[in-house]
CSV table of C-alpha atoms in Angstrom, one decimal:
chain,number,residue,atom,x,y,z
A,1,GLU,CA,203.6,-40.6,69.5
A,2,VAL,CA,201.4,-43.2,67.8
A,3,GLN,CA,197.9,-42.0,67.2
A,4,LEU,CA,194.9,-43.8,65.7
A,5,VAL,CA,191.7,-41.7,65.3
A,6,GLU,CA,188.5,-43.3,64.1
A,7,SER,CA,185.6,-41.5,62.5
A,8,GLY,CA,182.5,-42.1,60.6
A,9,GLY,CA,180.2,-43.9,63.1
A,10,GLY,CA,176.6,-43.1,64.0
A,11,LEU,CA,173.1,-44.4,63.6
A,12,VAL,CA,172.3,-46.4,60.5
A,13,GLN,CA,169.2,-48.4,59.5
A,14,PRO,CA,169.4,-52.2,59.0
A,15,GLY,CA,170.4,-53.1,55.5
A,16,ARG,CA,172.2,-49.8,54.9
A,17,SER,CA,175.9,-49.0,54.6
A,18,MET,CA,178.5,-47.1,56.6
A,19,LYS,CA,182.2,-46.4,56.1
A,20,LEU,CA,184.6,-46.0,59.0
A,21,SER,CA,188.0,-44.3,58.7
A,22,CYS,CA,191.0,-44.4,60.9
A,23,ALA,CA,193.7,-41.7,60.5
A,24,ALA,CA,197.1,-42.9,61.7
A,25,SER,CA,200.1,-40.8,62.7
A,26,GLY,CA,203.3,-41.0,64.6
A,27,PHE,CA,204.6,-44.1,62.8
A,28,THR,CA,205.3,-45.3,59.2
A,29,PHE,CA,201.9,-46.5,58.4
A,30,ASN,CA,202.8,-48.7,55.4
A,31,ASN,CA,205.1,-50.8,57.5
A,32,TYR,CA,202.3,-52.3,59.6
A,33,ASP,CA,199.4,-54.6,59.2
A,34,MET,CA,196.2,-53.0,60.6
A,35,ALA,CA,192.9,-54.3,62.0
A,36,TRP,CA,189.5,-53.5,63.2
A,37,VAL,CA,188.2,-54.9,66.4
A,38,CYS,CA,184.7,-54.4,67.7
A,39,GLN,CA,182.9,-54.5,71.1
A,40,ALA,CA,179.1,-54.8,71.4
A,41,PRO,CA,177.6,-52.8,74.3
A,42,LYS,CA,178.6,-54.4,77.6
A,43,LYS,CA,180.2,-57.3,75.8
A,44,GLY,CA,183.7,-58.6,75.1
A,45,LEU,CA,186.1,-57.9,72.2
A,46,GLU,CA,185.8,-59.5,68.8
A,47,TRP,CA,188.3,-59.3,66.0
A,48,VAL,CA,186.7,-58.2,62.7
A,49,ALA,CA,189.2,-57.9,60.0
A,50,THR,CA,192.9,-57.5,59.2
A,51,ILE,CA,194.8,-56.0,56.2
A,52,SER,CA,198.4,-56.5,55.4
A,53,TYR,CA,200.9,-53.6,55.3
A,54,ASP,CA,200.6,-53.2,51.5
A,55,GLY,CA,196.9,-54.0,51.2
A,56,SER,CA,197.5,-57.1,49.2
A,57,SER,CA,196.0,-59.5,51.8
A,58,THR,CA,192.8,-59.2,53.8
A,59,TYR,CA,191.3,-61.5,56.4
A,60,TYR,CA,187.8,-61.4,57.9
A,61,ARG,CA,185.7,-63.2,60.6
A,62,ASP,CA,183.0,-65.3,59.1
A,63,SER,CA,180.1,-63.2,60.3
A,64,VAL,CA,181.3,-60.2,58.2
A,65,LYS,CA,182.7,-61.9,55.1
A,66,GLY,CA,181.0,-60.6,52.0
A,67,ARG,CA,179.5,-57.6,53.9
A,68,PHE,CA,182.5,-55.8,55.2
A,69,THR,CA,185.6,-54.6,53.3
A,70,ILE,CA,188.8,-53.5,55.0
A,71,SER,CA,191.1,-51.3,52.9
A,72,ARG,CA,193.8,-48.7,53.3
A,73,ASP,CA,195.4,-45.7,51.6
A,74,ASN,CA,199.0,-45.7,52.5
A,75,ALA,CA,199.6,-42.3,50.9
A,76,LYS,CA,197.0,-40.9,53.3
A,77,SER,CA,198.0,-43.1,56.3
A,78,THR,CA,194.3,-44.1,56.6
A,79,LEU,CA,192.5,-47.3,57.3
A,80,TYR,CA,188.9,-48.0,56.2
A,81,LEU,CA,186.1,-50.3,57.0
A,82,GLN,CA,183.3,-50.4,54.5
A,83,MET,CA,180.2,-52.0,56.1
A,84,ASP,CA,177.4,-53.0,53.9
A,85,SER,CA,174.1,-54.9,54.6
A,86,LEU,CA,174.3,-53.9,58.2
A,87,ARG,CA,172.5,-55.9,60.8
A,88,SER,CA,171.4,-55.1,64.4
A,89,GLU,CA,174.0,-57.4,65.7
A,90,ASP,CA,176.7,-55.2,64.1
A,91,THR,CA,176.0,-52.6,66.7
A,92,ALA,CA,179.2,-52.0,68.5
A,93,THR,CA,182.2,-49.8,69.2
A,94,TYR,CA,184.7,-50.3,66.4
A,95,TYR,CA,188.4,-49.9,67.3
A,96,CYS,CA,191.2,-49.4,64.8
A,97,ALA,CA,194.3,-51.2,65.9
A,98,ARG,CA,197.9,-51.7,64.8
A,99,HIS,CA,199.3,-55.2,64.5
A,100,ARG,CA,202.6,-55.7,66.2
A,101,GLY,CA,204.0,-58.5,64.0
A,102,VAL,CA,201.7,-61.5,63.8
A,103,GLY,CA,198.6,-61.2,65.9
A,104,CYS,CA,198.8,-58.8,68.7
A,105,PHE,CA,197.6,-55.2,68.7
A,106,ASP,CA,200.0,-52.8,70.2
A,107,TYR,CA,198.1,-49.5,69.7
A,108,TRP,CA,194.4,-48.9,69.6
A,109,GLY,CA,192.2,-45.9,68.6
A,110,GLN,CA,189.6,-44.5,71.0
A,111,GLY,CA,186.8,-46.3,69.1
A,112,VAL,CA,183.8,-45.2,67.2
A,113,MET,CA,180.2,-46.3,67.9
A,114,VAL,CA,178.0,-47.8,65.2
A,115,THR,CA,174.3,-48.3,66.0
A,116,VAL,CA,172.2,-50.3,63.6
A,117,SER,CA,168.6,-49.7,64.3
A,118,SER,CA,165.4,-48.6,62.6
B,1,ASP,CA,186.9,-71.4,66.3
B,2,VAL,CA,189.4,-71.5,69.2
B,3,VAL,CA,187.5,-70.9,72.4
B,4,LEU,CA,189.5,-69.2,75.2
B,5,THR,CA,187.9,-69.7,78.6
B,6,GLN,CA,188.9,-67.3,81.3
B,7,THR,CA,188.5,-67.9,85.0
B,8,PRO,CA,187.5,-66.3,87.2
B,9,VAL,CA,184.8,-64.1,85.6
B,10,SER,CA,185.4,-61.5,88.3
B,11,LEU,CA,188.0,-61.0,91.0
B,12,SER,CA,188.0,-58.8,94.0
B,13,VAL,CA,191.5,-58.1,95.4
B,14,THR,CA,192.9,-56.1,98.2
B,15,LEU,CA,195.5,-53.5,97.2
B,16,GLY,CA,198.9,-54.9,97.5
B,17,ASP,CA,197.8,-58.5,97.1
B,18,GLN,CA,198.4,-60.8,94.2
B,19,ALA,CA,195.8,-61.6,91.5
B,20,SER,CA,195.8,-64.5,89.1
B,21,ILE,CA,193.8,-65.0,86.0
B,22,SER,CA,193.6,-68.3,84.0
B,23,CYS,CA,193.1,-68.6,80.2
B,24,ARG,CA,192.4,-72.1,78.9
B,25,SER,CA,192.3,-72.7,75.1
B,26,SER,CA,190.3,-75.3,73.3
B,27,GLN,CA,193.3,-76.0,71.1
B,28,SER,CA,197.1,-75.8,71.5
B,29,LEU,CA,198.3,-72.2,70.8
B,30,GLU,CA,201.8,-73.3,69.7
B,31,TYR,CA,202.1,-72.4,66.0
B,32,SER,CA,204.1,-74.5,63.5
B,33,ASP,CA,207.0,-71.9,63.8
B,34,GLY,CA,207.3,-72.8,67.5
B,35,TYR,CA,205.9,-69.4,68.6
B,36,THR,CA,202.8,-69.2,70.8
B,37,TYR,CA,200.6,-66.2,69.8
B,38,LEU,CA,198.9,-65.6,73.2
B,39,GLU,CA,198.5,-62.1,74.5
B,40,TRP,CA,196.9,-60.3,77.4
B,41,TYR,CA,195.1,-57.0,77.3
B,42,LEU,CA,193.6,-54.7,79.9
B,43,GLN,CA,190.6,-52.5,79.3
B,44,LYS,CA,190.3,-49.9,81.9
B,45,PRO,CA,186.9,-48.3,82.5
B,46,GLY,CA,185.9,-46.1,79.7
B,47,GLN,CA,189.1,-46.7,77.8
B,48,SER,CA,190.4,-48.7,74.8
B,49,PRO,CA,192.1,-51.9,75.4
B,50,GLN,CA,195.9,-51.8,76.0
B,51,LEU,CA,198.4,-54.5,75.4
B,52,LEU,CA,200.1,-55.9,78.4
B,53,ILE,CA,201.8,-59.2,77.4
B,54,TYR,CA,202.6,-60.7,74.1
B,55,GLY,CA,204.0,-64.1,73.1
B,56,VAL,CA,202.8,-65.6,76.5
B,57,SER,CA,205.3,-63.8,78.7
B,58,ASN,CA,206.8,-60.7,77.1
B,59,ARG,CA,205.8,-57.4,78.7
B,60,PHE,CA,204.9,-54.6,76.3
B,61,SER,CA,206.8,-51.3,76.5
B,62,GLY,CA,206.0,-49.5,79.8
B,63,VAL,CA,204.2,-52.4,81.4
B,64,PRO,CA,205.3,-52.8,85.0
B,65,ASP,CA,207.2,-56.0,86.0
B,66,ARG,CA,204.3,-56.7,88.4
B,67,PHE,CA,202.5,-58.2,85.4
B,68,ILE,CA,203.8,-61.8,84.7
B,69,GLY,CA,202.5,-64.0,81.9
B,70,SER,CA,203.2,-67.7,81.8
B,71,GLY,CA,202.0,-71.0,80.3
B,72,SER,CA,202.2,-73.2,77.3
B,73,GLY,CA,200.0,-75.3,75.0
B,74,THR,CA,196.5,-74.7,76.2
B,75,ASP,CA,196.9,-73.3,79.7
B,76,PHE,CA,198.0,-69.8,80.4
B,77,THR,CA,198.1,-67.5,83.4
B,78,LEU,CA,198.4,-63.8,84.1
B,79,LYS,CA,199.6,-62.9,87.6
B,80,ILE,CA,199.6,-59.4,88.9
B,81,SER,CA,201.6,-59.0,92.0
B,82,ARG,CA,201.1,-56.1,94.4
B,83,VAL,CA,197.8,-54.9,92.8
B,84,GLU,CA,197.5,-51.2,92.5
B,85,PRO,CA,194.4,-49.0,92.0
B,86,GLU,CA,195.2,-48.4,88.3
B,87,ASP,CA,195.1,-52.2,87.7
B,88,LEU,CA,191.3,-52.3,87.8
B,89,GLY,CA,189.4,-53.1,84.7
B,90,VAL,CA,188.7,-56.1,82.4
B,91,TYR,CA,191.5,-58.4,81.4
B,92,TYR,CA,191.3,-60.3,78.1
B,93,CYS,CA,193.5,-63.1,76.8
B,94,PHE,CA,193.8,-63.3,73.0
B,95,GLN,CA,195.1,-65.8,70.5
B,96,ALA,CA,196.4,-65.3,67.0
B,97,THR,CA,197.7,-68.8,66.3
B,98,HIS,CA,194.4,-70.0,64.7
B,99,ASP,CA,192.0,-68.3,62.3
B,100,PRO,CA,189.8,-66.6,63.3
B,101,LEU,CA,191.7,-64.6,65.9
B,102,THR,CA,189.7,-64.8,69.2
B,103,PHE,CA,189.6,-63.2,72.6
B,104,GLY,CA,188.6,-64.7,75.9
B,105,SER,CA,185.4,-63.5,77.5
B,106,GLY,CA,187.2,-61.3,80.0
B,107,THR,CA,187.9,-61.2,83.8
B,108,LYS,CA,186.9,-58.1,85.7
B,109,LEU,CA,189.3,-57.1,88.4
B,110,GLU,CA,187.9,-55.0,91.2
B,111,ILE,CA,189.6,-53.5,94.2
B,112,LYS,CA,188.2,-54.4,97.6
């Protein structure tokens, strides 16, 4: 059974950093591109970043470029999102998701809440 | 960025009836390889999103055949025949043809 379990969320002050983790199991992690998708409170879904299966390529939405870094440790089957210079508008639930080929996300984690507030 | 406009914003349907959701794109979603990277997701209350349809019309594993995706170019439709109680939630279309990847704003399906 495919499982994606996020951790690392919580309350953080504007301008500070936070690192999210996503532990994967039930599939061969290093065969799949992975992504982070976020959802602000009571809002819709927004793609954040994607990393290729081997970590050689990364892609970001413009609003997080230069502030967020997606990475992975295939030996640990874990995906990460390093979030720096956090802003109030980054407040959201962050989902880890597995890419099924190009684009679509076939499995999602349960999500982790990040609240940026002083 | 590609804008996906979903209509209606909300939909109230009687159990057993059909529901139809439209997703219109600001640009064609056919990629240069001939594939159209348009998907549909359902987010049930309090849950993570789940994949329903990929590549316009392909049902993901375990998705009932009551869910039918169709369309091409810039106009796409998700039809749900014989709506059941477990179908309630917010439906999102999504495109991965153009960077950045974008979701529609969602359609909330309620049961009358």
